Amino acid sequence: MEKVETFDRNESPRPPQGGGTRKPKRAHYKLFGQSYSVNDTKVGLAFLTPALILGIIFVVAPMLISLSYAFMEADISNLGAAKWVWFANFEKAFLKDPLFWTAFKNSVVFTVCVVPIQLVMAFGLALILNTNLKGNTFFRWAFFVPVMLSLAVTSMLWMNLLSSDGIINNLFQAIGIPKQGFLSDPKQALFVIVFISAWQGAGYQMLIFLSGLKNVPKEIYEAASLDGANKAQTLFHITIPAIKPTFSFVFVTMLIGAFRLITQPMIMTSGGPDNATLTMSYYIYNNGVEYYNSVGYSSAIALIYTVFMAAIALTSRKFLEKDNTV
């Protein structure tokens, strides 16, 4: 007769043979006081790794190489013969190179002029399109078309329009105004590029402003109307404070974009006449690639300019975002 083994219900189950009880795998872990899922982290790392590798190869590594070249005397045709000169490139830029200061001044003048003009244009267009204007969609596309065009294409287009025999000079002559040397006059060339750049970029900033205006609650405007506020008071005391974070973002992005100007002067004026449109980005390109092949000196200029741009952008952002409450 078979022996039947019985168990007491109150008796704890026996551990499996060959070892103690197994600890369950941790499904979460803590880092800096936050709990994270192990599986989610693995999936995130799987998606992040390819982008991280590409970023290191094409962004981080070139930045580090450029940083090292800033302290070297290096020719692009013979990088193997590069030698350390430490701060000699920076001394040359600040004390021995007048073109450095010319390019720096042109970049600052361009930025100081184009940013407020483009900001006002973009915000004004957004205010117009935020109304029940007939043909609103058409005008939105029309204002945005210049943004979709290549900078090279628009530069060539404006070169033809502003030439001595172009449409604009012919119109001037027809109404009794003498021909203008828009791109050949050192006093006009930079400001002509300011206008063209503001015209082309305003459509993109307009859409950003428009999205910010759409998020302002209508109840605020209704309350202001009941209190007797006119359009100017509504604009300056409600609309602008309500989209102040948008203003901050647009201003900083325009500031950085203006400091990086290179395409228009490269195509339209080649930095002339008399270096009147030579910008820092174009001067860096000329030193490193086009004329002098001095990778070391161009890297030093790029480092100086990057530090300057970062300081201006961070200071501006901190000032603008000091109070983002309505």
PDB file of N, CA, C and O in Angstrom, residues 208-209 212 216 238-253 317 320-326:
ATOM      1  N   ILE A 208       5.874  81.207 -35.000  1.00  0.00           N
ATOM      2  CA  ILE A 208       6.099  80.965 -33.578  1.00  0.00           C
ATOM      3  C   ILE A 208       5.268  81.935 -32.738  1.00  0.00           C
ATOM      4  O   ILE A 208       4.627  81.554 -31.761  1.00  0.00           O
ATOM      5  N   PHE A 209       5.292  83.212 -33.121  1.00  0.00           N
ATOM      6  CA  PHE A 209       4.478  84.205 -32.415  1.00  0.00           C
ATOM      7  C   PHE A 209       2.990  83.870 -32.526  1.00  0.00           C
ATOM      8  O   PHE A 209       2.237  84.017 -31.562  1.00  0.00           O
ATOM      9  N   GLY A 212       1.973  81.268 -30.148  1.00  0.00           N
ATOM     10  CA  GLY A 212       1.886  81.831 -28.803  1.00  0.00           C
ATOM     11  C   GLY A 212       0.617  82.644 -28.602  1.00  0.00           C
ATOM     12  O   GLY A 212      -0.029  82.575 -27.549  1.00  0.00           O
ATOM     13  N   VAL A 216      -3.213  82.332 -25.812  1.00  0.00           N
ATOM     14  CA  VAL A 216      -3.659  83.311 -24.817  1.00  0.00           C
ATOM     15  C   VAL A 216      -5.160  83.150 -24.619  1.00  0.00           C
ATOM     16  O   VAL A 216      -5.929  83.222 -25.587  1.00  0.00           O
ATOM     17  N   ILE A 238      -1.508  92.988 -21.772  1.00  0.00           N
ATOM     18  CA  ILE A 238      -2.046  91.620 -21.756  1.00  0.00           C
ATOM     19  C   ILE A 238      -1.318  90.727 -22.754  1.00  0.00           C
ATOM     20  O   ILE A 238      -0.738  89.708 -22.371  1.00  0.00           O
ATOM     21  N   THR A 239      -1.338  91.112 -24.047  1.00  0.00           N
ATOM     22  CA  THR A 239      -0.790  90.236 -25.088  1.00  0.00           C
ATOM     23  C   THR A 239       0.709  90.002 -24.909  1.00  0.00           C
ATOM     24  O   THR A 239       1.164  88.845 -24.853  1.00  0.00           O
ATOM     25  N   ILE A 240       1.477  91.065 -24.842  1.00  0.00           N
ATOM     26  CA  ILE A 240       2.938  90.912 -24.751  1.00  0.00           C
ATOM     27  C   ILE A 240       3.360  90.202 -23.467  1.00  0.00           C
ATOM     28  O   ILE A 240       4.180  89.267 -23.520  1.00  0.00           O
ATOM     29  N   PRO A 241       2.837  90.580 -22.278  1.00  0.00           N
ATOM     30  CA  PRO A 241       3.214  89.809 -21.079  1.00  0.00           C
ATOM     31  C   PRO A 241       2.809  88.344 -21.151  1.00  0.00           C
ATOM     32  O   PRO A 241       3.502  87.471 -20.624  1.00  0.00           O
ATOM     33  N   ALA A 242       1.673  88.058 -21.815  1.00  0.00           N
ATOM     34  CA  ALA A 242       1.195  86.674 -21.880  1.00  0.00           C
ATOM     35  C   ALA A 242       2.100  85.790 -22.723  1.00  0.00           C
ATOM     36  O   ALA A 242       2.199  84.575 -22.481  1.00  0.00           O
ATOM     37  N   ILE A 243       2.750  86.359 -23.725  1.00  0.00           N
ATOM     38  CA  ILE A 243       3.625  85.553 -24.595  1.00  0.00           C
ATOM     39  C   ILE A 243       5.097  85.913 -24.379  1.00  0.00           C
ATOM     40  O   ILE A 243       5.921  85.745 -25.279  1.00  0.00           O
ATOM     41  N   LYS A 244       5.430  86.366 -23.190  1.00  0.00           N
ATOM     42  CA  LYS A 244       6.810  86.735 -22.901  1.00  0.00           C
ATOM     43  C   LYS A 244       7.778  85.569 -23.075  1.00  0.00           C
ATOM     44  O   LYS A 244       8.883  85.751 -23.603  1.00  0.00           O
ATOM     45  N   PRO A 245       7.437  84.334 -22.677  1.00  0.00           N
ATOM     46  CA  PRO A 245       8.355  83.210 -22.952  1.00  0.00           C
ATOM     47  C   PRO A 245       8.608  83.021 -24.449  1.00  0.00           C
ATOM     48  O   PRO A 245       9.717  82.674 -24.846  1.00  0.00           O
ATOM     49  N   THR A 246       7.572  83.248 -25.271  1.00  0.00           N
ATOM     50  CA  THR A 246       7.744  83.152 -26.721  1.00  0.00           C
ATOM     51  C   THR A 246       8.688  84.231 -27.219  1.00  0.00           C
ATOM     52  O   THR A 246       9.556  83.986 -28.065  1.00  0.00           O
ATOM     53  N   PHE A 247       8.527  85.448 -26.702  1.00  0.00           N
ATOM     54  CA  PHE A 247       9.433  86.534 -27.056  1.00  0.00           C
ATOM     55  C   PHE A 247      10.872  86.173 -26.704  1.00  0.00           C
ATOM     56  O   PHE A 247      11.806  86.426 -27.481  1.00  0.00           O
ATOM     57  N   SER A 248      11.058  85.585 -25.546  1.00  0.00           N
ATOM     58  CA  SER A 248      12.404  85.211 -25.107  1.00  0.00           C
ATOM     59  C   SER A 248      13.017  84.197 -26.055  1.00  0.00           C
ATOM     60  O   SER A 248      14.179  84.338 -26.475  1.00  0.00           O
ATOM     61  N   PHE A 249      12.257  83.170 -26.414  1.00  0.00           N
ATOM     62  CA  PHE A 249      12.761  82.130 -27.316  1.00  0.00           C
ATOM     63  C   PHE A 249      13.094  82.707 -28.686  1.00  0.00           C
ATOM     64  O   PHE A 249      14.163  82.449 -29.251  1.00  0.00           O
ATOM     65  N   VAL A 250      12.176  83.507 -29.245  1.00  0.00           N
ATOM     66  CA  VAL A 250      12.378  84.082 -30.575  1.00  0.00           C
ATOM     67  C   VAL A 250      13.593  85.010 -30.574  1.00  0.00           C
ATOM     68  O   VAL A 250      14.416  84.986 -31.494  1.00  0.00           O
ATOM     69  N   PHE A 251      13.712  85.820 -29.546  1.00  0.00           N
ATOM     70  CA  PHE A 251      14.812  86.778 -29.492  1.00  0.00           C
ATOM     71  C   PHE A 251      16.166  86.067 -29.447  1.00  0.00           C
ATOM     72  O   PHE A 251      17.090  86.431 -30.181  1.00  0.00           O
ATOM     73  N   VAL A 252      16.289  85.057 -28.618  1.00  0.00           N
ATOM     74  CA  VAL A 252      17.574  84.358 -28.477  1.00  0.00           C
ATOM     75  C   VAL A 252      17.923  83.609 -29.763  1.00  0.00           C
ATOM     76  O   VAL A 252      19.082  83.641 -30.210  1.00  0.00           O
ATOM     77  N   THR A 253      16.952  82.951 -30.388  1.00  0.00           N
ATOM     78  CA  THR A 253      17.235  82.233 -31.631  1.00  0.00           C
ATOM     79  C   THR A 253      17.609  83.193 -32.755  1.00  0.00           C
ATOM     80  O   THR A 253      18.508  82.903 -33.556  1.00  0.00           O
ATOM     81  N   ARG A 317      18.931  85.783 -22.425  1.00  0.00           N
ATOM     82  CA  ARG A 317      17.868  84.864 -22.002  1.00  0.00           C
ATOM     83  C   ARG A 317      17.554  85.017 -20.522  1.00  0.00           C
ATOM     84  O   ARG A 317      16.389  85.017 -20.117  1.00  0.00           O
ATOM     85  N   LEU A 320      15.569  88.246 -20.095  1.00  0.00           N
ATOM     86  CA  LEU A 320      14.209  88.188 -20.639  1.00  0.00           C
ATOM     87  C   LEU A 320      13.317  87.257 -19.822  1.00  0.00           C
ATOM     88  O   LEU A 320      12.113  87.461 -19.747  1.00  0.00           O
ATOM     89  N   GLU A 321      13.910  86.197 -19.250  1.00  0.00           N
ATOM     90  CA  GLU A 321      13.109  85.240 -18.506  1.00  0.00           C
ATOM     91  C   GLU A 321      13.095  85.521 -17.007  1.00  0.00           C
ATOM     92  O   GLU A 321      12.714  84.685 -16.204  1.00  0.00           O
ATOM     93  N   LYS A 322      13.490  86.731 -16.638  1.00  0.00           N
ATOM     94  CA  LYS A 322      13.493  87.101 -15.223  1.00  0.00           C
ATOM     95  C   LYS A 322      12.096  87.007 -14.631  1.00  0.00           C
ATOM     96  O   LYS A 322      11.897  86.616 -13.484  1.00  0.00           O
ATOM     97  N   ASP A 323      11.096  87.354 -15.430  1.00  0.00           N
ATOM     98  CA  ASP A 323       9.710  87.284 -14.953  1.00  0.00           C
ATOM     99  C   ASP A 323       8.841  86.881 -16.124  1.00  0.00           C
ATOM    100  O   ASP A 323       8.532  87.686 -16.996  1.00  0.00           O
ATOM    101  N   ASN A 324       8.460  85.617 -16.192  1.00  0.00           N
ATOM    102  CA  ASN A 324       7.631  85.122 -17.277  1.00  0.00           C
ATOM    103  C   ASN A 324       6.171  84.945 -16.852  1.00  0.00           C
ATOM    104  O   ASN A 324       5.407  84.246 -17.494  1.00  0.00           O
ATOM    105  N   THR A 325       5.805  85.587 -15.785  1.00  0.00           N
ATOM    106  CA  THR A 325       4.422  85.491 -15.335  1.00  0.00           C
ATOM    107  C   THR A 325       3.609  86.644 -15.875  1.00  0.00           C
ATOM    108  O   THR A 325       4.116  87.734 -16.124  1.00  0.00           O
ATOM    109  N   VAL A 326       2.320  86.386 -16.095  1.00  0.00           N
ATOM    110  CA  VAL A 326       1.425  87.423 -16.619  1.00  0.00           C
ATOM    111  C   VAL A 326       0.945  88.265 -15.467  1.00  0.00           C
ATOM    112  O   VAL A 326       0.492  87.731 -14.462  1.00  0.00           O
TER     113      VAL A 326
END
